Tab-separated table of C-alpha atoms in Angstrom:
chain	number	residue	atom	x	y	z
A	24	UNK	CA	-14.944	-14.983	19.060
A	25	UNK	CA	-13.428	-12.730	22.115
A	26	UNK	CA	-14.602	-9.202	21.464
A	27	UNK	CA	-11.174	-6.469	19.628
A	28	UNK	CA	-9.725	-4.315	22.861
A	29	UNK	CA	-9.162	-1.718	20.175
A	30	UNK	CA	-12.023	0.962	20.955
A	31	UNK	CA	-12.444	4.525	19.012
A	32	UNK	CA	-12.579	7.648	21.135
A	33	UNK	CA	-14.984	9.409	18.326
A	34	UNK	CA	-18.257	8.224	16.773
A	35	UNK	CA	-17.731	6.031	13.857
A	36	UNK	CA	-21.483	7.115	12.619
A	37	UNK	CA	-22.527	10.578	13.056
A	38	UNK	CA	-22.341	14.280	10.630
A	39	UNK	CA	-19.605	15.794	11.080
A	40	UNK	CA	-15.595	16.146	11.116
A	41	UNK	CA	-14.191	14.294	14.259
A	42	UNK	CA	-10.740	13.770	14.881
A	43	UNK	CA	-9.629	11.424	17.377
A	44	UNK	CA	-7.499	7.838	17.760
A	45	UNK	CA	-8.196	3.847	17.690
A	46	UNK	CA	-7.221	3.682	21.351
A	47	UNK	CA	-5.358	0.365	21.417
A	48	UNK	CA	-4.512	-1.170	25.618
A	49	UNK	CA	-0.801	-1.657	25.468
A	50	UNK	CA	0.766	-2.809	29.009
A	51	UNK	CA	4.236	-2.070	28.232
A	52	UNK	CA	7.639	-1.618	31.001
A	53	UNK	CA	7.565	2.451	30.375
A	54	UNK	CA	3.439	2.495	30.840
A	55	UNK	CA	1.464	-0.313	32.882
A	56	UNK	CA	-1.840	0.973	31.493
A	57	UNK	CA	-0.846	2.830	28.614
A	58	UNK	CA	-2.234	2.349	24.782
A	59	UNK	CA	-1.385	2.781	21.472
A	60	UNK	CA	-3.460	5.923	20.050
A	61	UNK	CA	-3.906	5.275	16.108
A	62	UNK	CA	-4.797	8.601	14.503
A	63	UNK	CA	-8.458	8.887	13.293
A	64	UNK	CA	-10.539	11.017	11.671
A	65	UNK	CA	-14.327	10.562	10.267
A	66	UNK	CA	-16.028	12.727	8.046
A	67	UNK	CA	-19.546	11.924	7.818
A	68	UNK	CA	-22.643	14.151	5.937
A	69	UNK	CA	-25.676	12.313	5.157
A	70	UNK	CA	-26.602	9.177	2.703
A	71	UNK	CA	-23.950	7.869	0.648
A	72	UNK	CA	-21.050	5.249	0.512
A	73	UNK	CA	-17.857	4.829	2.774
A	74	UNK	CA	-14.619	5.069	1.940
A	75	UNK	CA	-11.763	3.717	4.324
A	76	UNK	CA	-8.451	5.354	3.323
A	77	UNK	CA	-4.935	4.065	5.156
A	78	UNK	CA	-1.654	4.902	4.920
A	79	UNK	CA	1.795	3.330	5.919
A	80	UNK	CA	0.761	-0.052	6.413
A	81	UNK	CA	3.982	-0.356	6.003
A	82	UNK	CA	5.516	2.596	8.464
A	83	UNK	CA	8.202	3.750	5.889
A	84	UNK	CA	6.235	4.651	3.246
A	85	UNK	CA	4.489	8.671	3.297
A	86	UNK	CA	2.996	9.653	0.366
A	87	UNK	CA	-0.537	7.851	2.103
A	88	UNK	CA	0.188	9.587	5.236
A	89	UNK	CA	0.894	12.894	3.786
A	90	UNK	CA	-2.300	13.015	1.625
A	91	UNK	CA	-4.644	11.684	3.803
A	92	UNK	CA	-3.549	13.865	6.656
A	93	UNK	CA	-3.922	16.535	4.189
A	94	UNK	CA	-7.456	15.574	3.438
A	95	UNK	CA	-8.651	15.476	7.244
A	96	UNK	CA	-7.568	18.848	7.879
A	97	UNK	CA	-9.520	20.162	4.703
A	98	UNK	CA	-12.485	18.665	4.058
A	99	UNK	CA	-15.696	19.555	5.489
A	100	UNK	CA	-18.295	17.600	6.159
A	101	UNK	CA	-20.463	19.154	3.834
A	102	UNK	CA	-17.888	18.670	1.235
A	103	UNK	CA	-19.011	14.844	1.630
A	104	UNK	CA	-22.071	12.372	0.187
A	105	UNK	CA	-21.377	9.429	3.015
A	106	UNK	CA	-18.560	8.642	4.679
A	107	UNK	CA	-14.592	9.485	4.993
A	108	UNK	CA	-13.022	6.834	7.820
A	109	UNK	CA	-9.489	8.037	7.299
A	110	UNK	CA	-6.318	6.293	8.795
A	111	UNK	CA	-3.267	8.144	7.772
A	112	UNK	CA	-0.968	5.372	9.754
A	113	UNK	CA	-2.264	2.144	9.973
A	114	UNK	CA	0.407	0.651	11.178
A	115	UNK	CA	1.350	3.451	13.872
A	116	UNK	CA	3.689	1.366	15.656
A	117	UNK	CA	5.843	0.843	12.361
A	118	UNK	CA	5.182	4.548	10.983
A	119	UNK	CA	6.845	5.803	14.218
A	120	UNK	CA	9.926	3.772	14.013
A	121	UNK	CA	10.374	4.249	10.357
A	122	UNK	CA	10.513	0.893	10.084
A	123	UNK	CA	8.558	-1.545	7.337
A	124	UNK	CA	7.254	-3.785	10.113
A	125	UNK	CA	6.081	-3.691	13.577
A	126	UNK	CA	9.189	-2.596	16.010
A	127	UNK	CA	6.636	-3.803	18.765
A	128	UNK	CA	6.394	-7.228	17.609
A	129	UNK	CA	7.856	-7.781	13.975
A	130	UNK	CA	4.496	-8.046	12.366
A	131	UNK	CA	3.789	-6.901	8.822
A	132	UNK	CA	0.496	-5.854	8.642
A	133	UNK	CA	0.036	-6.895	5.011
A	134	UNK	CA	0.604	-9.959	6.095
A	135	UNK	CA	-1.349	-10.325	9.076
A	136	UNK	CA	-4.664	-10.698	8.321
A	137	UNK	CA	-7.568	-11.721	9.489
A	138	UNK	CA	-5.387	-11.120	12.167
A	139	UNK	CA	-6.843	-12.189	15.940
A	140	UNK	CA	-8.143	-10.000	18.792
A	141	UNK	CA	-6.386	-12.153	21.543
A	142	UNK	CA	-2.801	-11.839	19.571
A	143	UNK	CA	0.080	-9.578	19.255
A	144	UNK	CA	-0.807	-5.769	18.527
A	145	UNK	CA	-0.342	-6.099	14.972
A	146	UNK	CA	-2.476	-8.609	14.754
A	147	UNK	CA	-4.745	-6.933	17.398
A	148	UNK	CA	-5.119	-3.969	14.567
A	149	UNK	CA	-5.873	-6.343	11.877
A	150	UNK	CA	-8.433	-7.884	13.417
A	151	UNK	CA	-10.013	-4.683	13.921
A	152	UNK	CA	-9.981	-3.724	10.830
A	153	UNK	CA	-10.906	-7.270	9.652
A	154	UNK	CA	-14.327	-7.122	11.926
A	155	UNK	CA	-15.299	-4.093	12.743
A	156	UNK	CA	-14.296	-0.987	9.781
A	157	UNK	CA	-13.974	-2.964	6.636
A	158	UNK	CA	-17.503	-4.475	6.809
A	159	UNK	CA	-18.598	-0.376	7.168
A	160	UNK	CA	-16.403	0.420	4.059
A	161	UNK	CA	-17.699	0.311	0.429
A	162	UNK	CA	-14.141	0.828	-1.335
A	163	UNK	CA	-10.728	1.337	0.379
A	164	UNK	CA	-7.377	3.166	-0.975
A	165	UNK	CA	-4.418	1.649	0.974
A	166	UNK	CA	-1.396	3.440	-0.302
A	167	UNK	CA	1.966	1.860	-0.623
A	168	UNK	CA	5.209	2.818	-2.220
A	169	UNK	CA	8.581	0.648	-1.706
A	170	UNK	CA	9.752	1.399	1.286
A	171	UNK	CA	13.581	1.486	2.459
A	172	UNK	CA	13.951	-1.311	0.059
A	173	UNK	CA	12.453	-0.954	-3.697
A	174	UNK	CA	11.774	1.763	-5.926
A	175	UNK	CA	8.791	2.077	-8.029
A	176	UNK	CA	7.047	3.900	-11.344
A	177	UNK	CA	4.324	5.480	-9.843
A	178	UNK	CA	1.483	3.270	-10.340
A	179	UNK	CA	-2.124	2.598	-8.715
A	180	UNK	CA	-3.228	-1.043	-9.295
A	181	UNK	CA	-6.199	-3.167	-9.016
A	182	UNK	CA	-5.853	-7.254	-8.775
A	183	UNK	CA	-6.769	-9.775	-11.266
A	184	UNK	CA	-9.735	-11.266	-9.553
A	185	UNK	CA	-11.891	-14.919	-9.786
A	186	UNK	CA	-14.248	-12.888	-9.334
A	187	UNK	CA	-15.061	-10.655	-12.137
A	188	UNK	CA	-17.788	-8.513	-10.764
A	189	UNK	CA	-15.045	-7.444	-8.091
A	190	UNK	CA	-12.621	-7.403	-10.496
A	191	UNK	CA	-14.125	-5.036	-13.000
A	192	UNK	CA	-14.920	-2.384	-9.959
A	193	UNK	CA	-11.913	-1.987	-9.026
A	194	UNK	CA	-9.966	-2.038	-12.453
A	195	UNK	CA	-12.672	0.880	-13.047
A	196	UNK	CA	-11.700	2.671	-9.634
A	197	UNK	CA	-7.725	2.038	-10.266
A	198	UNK	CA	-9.040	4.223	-13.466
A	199	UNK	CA	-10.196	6.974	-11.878
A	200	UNK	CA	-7.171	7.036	-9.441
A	201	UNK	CA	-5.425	8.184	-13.223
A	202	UNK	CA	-1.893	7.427	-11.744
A	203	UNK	CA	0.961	7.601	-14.521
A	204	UNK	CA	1.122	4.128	-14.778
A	205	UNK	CA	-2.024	2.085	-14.186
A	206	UNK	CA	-1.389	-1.734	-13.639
A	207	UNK	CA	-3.485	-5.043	-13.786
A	208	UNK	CA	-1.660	-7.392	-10.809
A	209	UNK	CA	-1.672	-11.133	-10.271
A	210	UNK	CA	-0.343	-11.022	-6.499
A	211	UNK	CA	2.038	-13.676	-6.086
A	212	UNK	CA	2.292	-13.296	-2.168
A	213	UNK	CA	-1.509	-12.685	-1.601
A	214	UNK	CA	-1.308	-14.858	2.029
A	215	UNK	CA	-2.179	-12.870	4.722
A	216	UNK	CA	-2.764	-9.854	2.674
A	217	UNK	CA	-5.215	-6.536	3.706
A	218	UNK	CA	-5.778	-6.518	-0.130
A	219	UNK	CA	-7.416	-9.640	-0.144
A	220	UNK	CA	-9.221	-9.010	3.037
A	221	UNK	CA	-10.840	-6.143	1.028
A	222	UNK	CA	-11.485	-8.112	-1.818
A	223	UNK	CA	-12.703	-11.468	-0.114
A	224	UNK	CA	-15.748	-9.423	1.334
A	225	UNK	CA	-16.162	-8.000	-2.066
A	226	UNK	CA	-15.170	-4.419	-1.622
A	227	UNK	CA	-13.999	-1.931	-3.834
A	228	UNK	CA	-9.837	-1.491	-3.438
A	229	UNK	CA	-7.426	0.713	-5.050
A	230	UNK	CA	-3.450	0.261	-4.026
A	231	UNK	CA	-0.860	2.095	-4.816
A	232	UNK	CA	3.186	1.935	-5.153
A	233	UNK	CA	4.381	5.504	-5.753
A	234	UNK	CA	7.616	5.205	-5.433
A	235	UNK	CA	10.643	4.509	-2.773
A	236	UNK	CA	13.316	4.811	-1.092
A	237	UNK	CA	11.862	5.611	2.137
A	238	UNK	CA	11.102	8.820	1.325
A	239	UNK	CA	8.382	11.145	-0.852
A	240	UNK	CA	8.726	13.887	-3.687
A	241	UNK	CA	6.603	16.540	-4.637
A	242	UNK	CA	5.863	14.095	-7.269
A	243	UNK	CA	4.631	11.776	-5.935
A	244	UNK	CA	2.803	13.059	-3.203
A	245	UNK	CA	0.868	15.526	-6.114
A	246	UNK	CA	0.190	11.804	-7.405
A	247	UNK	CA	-1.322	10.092	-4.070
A	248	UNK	CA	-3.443	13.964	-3.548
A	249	UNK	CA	-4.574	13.770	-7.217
A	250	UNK	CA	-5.666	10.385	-6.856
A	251	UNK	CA	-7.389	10.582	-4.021
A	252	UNK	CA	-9.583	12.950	-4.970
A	253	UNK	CA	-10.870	11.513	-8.028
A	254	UNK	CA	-11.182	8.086	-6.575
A	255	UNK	CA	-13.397	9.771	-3.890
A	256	UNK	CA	-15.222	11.722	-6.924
A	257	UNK	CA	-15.359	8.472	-8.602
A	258	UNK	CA	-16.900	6.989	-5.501
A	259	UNK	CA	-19.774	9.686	-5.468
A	260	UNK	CA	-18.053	10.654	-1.662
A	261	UNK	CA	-17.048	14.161	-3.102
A	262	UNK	CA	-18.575	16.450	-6.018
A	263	UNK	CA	-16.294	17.929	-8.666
A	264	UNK	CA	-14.486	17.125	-11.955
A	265	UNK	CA	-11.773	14.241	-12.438
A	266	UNK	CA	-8.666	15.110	-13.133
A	267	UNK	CA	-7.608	12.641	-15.769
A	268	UNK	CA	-4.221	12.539	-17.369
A	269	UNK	CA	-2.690	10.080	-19.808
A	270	UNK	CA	-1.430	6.851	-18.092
A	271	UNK	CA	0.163	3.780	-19.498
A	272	UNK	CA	-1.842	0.487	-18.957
A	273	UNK	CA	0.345	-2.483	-17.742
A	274	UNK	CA	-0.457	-6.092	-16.689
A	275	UNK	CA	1.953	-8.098	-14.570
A	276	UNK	CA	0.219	-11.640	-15.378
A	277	UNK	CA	2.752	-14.069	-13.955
A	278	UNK	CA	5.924	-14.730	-12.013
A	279	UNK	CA	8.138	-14.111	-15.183
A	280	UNK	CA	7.713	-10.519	-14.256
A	281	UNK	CA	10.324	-11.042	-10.936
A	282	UNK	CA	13.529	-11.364	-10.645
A	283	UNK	CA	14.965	-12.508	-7.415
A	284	UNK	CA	19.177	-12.193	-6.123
A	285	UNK	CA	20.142	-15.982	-5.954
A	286	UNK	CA	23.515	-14.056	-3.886
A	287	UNK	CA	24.649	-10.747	-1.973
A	288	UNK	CA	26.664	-8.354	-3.328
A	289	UNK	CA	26.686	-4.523	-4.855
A	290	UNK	CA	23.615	-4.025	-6.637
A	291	UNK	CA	24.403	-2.299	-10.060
A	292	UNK	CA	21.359	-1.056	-11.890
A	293	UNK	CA	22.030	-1.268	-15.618
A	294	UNK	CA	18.437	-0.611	-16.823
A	295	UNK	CA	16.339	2.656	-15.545
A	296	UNK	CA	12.845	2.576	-13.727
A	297	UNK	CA	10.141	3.378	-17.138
A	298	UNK	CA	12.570	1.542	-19.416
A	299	UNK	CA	11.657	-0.642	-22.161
A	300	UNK	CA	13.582	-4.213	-22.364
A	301	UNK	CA	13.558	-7.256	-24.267
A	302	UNK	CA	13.364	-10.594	-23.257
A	303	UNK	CA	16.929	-11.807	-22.365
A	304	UNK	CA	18.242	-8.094	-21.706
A	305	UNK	CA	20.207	-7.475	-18.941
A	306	UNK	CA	18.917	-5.594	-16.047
A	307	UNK	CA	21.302	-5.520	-13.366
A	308	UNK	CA	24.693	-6.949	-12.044
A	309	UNK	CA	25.136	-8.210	-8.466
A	310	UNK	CA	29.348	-7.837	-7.709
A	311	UNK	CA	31.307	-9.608	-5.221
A	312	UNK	CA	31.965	-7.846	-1.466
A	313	UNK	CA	34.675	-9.510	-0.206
A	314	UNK	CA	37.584	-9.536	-3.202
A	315	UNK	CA	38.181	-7.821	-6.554
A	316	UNK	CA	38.691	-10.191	-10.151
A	317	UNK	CA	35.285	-11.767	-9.868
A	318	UNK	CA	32.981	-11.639	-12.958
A	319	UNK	CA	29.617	-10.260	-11.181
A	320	UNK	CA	26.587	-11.932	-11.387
A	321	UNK	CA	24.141	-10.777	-13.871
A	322	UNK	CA	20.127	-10.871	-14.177
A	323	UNK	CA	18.547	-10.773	-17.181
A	324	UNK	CA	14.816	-9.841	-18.079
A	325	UNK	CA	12.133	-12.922	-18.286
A	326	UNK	CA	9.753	-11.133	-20.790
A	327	UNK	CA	9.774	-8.310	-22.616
A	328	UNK	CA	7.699	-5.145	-21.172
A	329	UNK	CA	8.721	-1.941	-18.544
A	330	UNK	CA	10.831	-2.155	-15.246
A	331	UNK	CA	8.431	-0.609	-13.161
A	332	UNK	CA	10.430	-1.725	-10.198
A	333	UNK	CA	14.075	-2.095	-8.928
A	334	UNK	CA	15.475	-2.917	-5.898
A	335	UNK	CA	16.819	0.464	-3.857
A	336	UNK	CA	20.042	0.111	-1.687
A	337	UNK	CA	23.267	-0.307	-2.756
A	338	UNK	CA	24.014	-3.610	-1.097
A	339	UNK	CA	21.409	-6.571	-2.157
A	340	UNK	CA	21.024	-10.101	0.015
A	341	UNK	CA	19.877	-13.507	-1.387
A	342	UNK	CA	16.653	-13.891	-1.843
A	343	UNK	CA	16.307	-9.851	-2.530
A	344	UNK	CA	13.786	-8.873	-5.548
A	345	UNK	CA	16.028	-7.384	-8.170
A	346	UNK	CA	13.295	-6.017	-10.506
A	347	UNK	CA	10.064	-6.578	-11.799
A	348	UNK	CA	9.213	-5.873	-15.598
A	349	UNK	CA	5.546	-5.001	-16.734
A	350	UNK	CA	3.917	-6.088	-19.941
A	351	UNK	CA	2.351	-3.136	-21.418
């Protein structure tokens, strides 16, 4: 296979703190040789595991960003047992536009991999990733919240697994992340996925979705901080005592947990994020646009459980995820 173009400009392997990029070659109309520099940093101090930590895979979502740019700036390296390879933007391209995807090429990382070092740049980064840091990393955190588009209870989650060994690692990591809501997932869109990159090589992952709305609160970026740290405690990375909190334990087994907009419309939210419903309870209506006198449509819950999700703008389009309920 054709070697990644992608090279870092600071040693992947050696004590210390180094900042620095993922220098990417990007021949583009505004720069004939320029690149796309991917911020880096790697902590390093003796024997111990690694830890790769990313943010904004998707590039409008910053509570990742804002606590892993918070942890290169204050950790030392003798703070660390191993190794820190932190990526506050993954997807830099996205992260700078603001934008869930790629403005370079389209491409959602998350679904990108193995990705290919001969293809576009998002799949240029996945491969990357794919080859070259993941097969360094003992666990990941990849940090997600929902974007422009959904809104979430702030949860860290670990996937149901065929394999159990896997499995029970990183339900006990998702643990120590001690997020208010802690869930068990059964991905239904798993294709193409970094998640299962992580997990198909048998590495430790913790995910998040802390929210939404394409922005952060001081909520939920005290959430992502929290949880970094005692995931990297957890780890054995960094010394110190967990914080642990109460959480409440969900499981989304199957796709009775989604509901999906079978029309557009005006999204009205009749059920809040953290409530309890019953099977056949409504959760939302979907009205009309384009006249008044039209009974709206209306979505109604599959199982009983939580909404832990719902979808964010005002407007919703066919094929839209309304909400997703949680058994807990």
């Amino acid at each position: 296979m054709k070697a990644n173009p992608i090279s870092p400009t600071i040693p992947l392997d050696q004590d210390g703190v180094h900042h620095g990029f993922l220098r990417l070659p990007y021949s583009r109309d505004d720069s004939a040789w320029g690149s796309i520099m991917i911020p880096l940093t790697v902590i390093q101090h003796g024997k111990g595991p690694t830890a790769l930590l990313t943010g904004a895979n998707h590039g409008d979502e910053y509570e990742g960003p804002i606590a892993l740019h918070e942890l290169a700036v204050t950790t030392r390296a003798e703070d660390v047992s191993g190794r820190l390879i932190v990526v506050p933007a993954f997807n830099y391209p996205a992260f700078l536009s603001g934008s869930r995807t790629s403005p370079i090429d389209k491409g959602n990382l998350n679904r990108s991999f193995p990705g290919r070092p001969d293809g576009t740049v998002t799949e240029k980064i996945a491969d990357y990733f794919q080859r070259t840091l993941l097969p360094m990393a003992d666990i990941a955190v990849d940090f997600h919240s929902g974007g422009k588009t959904l809104d979430f209870v702030p949860f860290a989650a670990a996937h149901i697994l065929d394999d159990k060994k896997t499995q029970k690692e990183c339900f006990a990591a998702m643990k120590a992340f001690n997020a208010p809501y802690s869930v068990q997932l059964l991905e239904i869109d798993n294709l193409g996925m970094y998640d299962t990159a992580v997990e198909n090589l048998g590495r430790v992952l913790v995910t998040t979705e802390l929210g939404g709305g394409g922005t952060s609160t001081a909520q939920t970026n005290a959430i992502a901080k929290k949880g970094l740290r005692n995931v990297l405690i957890h780890a054995g990375i960094l010394q110190g005592e967990m914080q642990l909190d109460p959480t409440i334990n969900v499981t989304m087994p199957d796709e009775d947990c989604f509901l999906f907009s079978d029309g557009e419309g005006l999204h009205e939210a009749v059920i809040d994020l953290g409530d309890r419903v019953e099977k056949g309870e409504l959760i939302a209506r979907v009205w009309p646009l384009d006249r008044t006198g039209v009974p709206p449509r209306e979505y109604y819950a599959r199982r009983e459980g939580l909404l832990i999700s719902r979808h964010f703008p005002g407007l919703i389009k066919s094929g839209d995820c309304v909400a997703v309920v949680g058994v807990s």
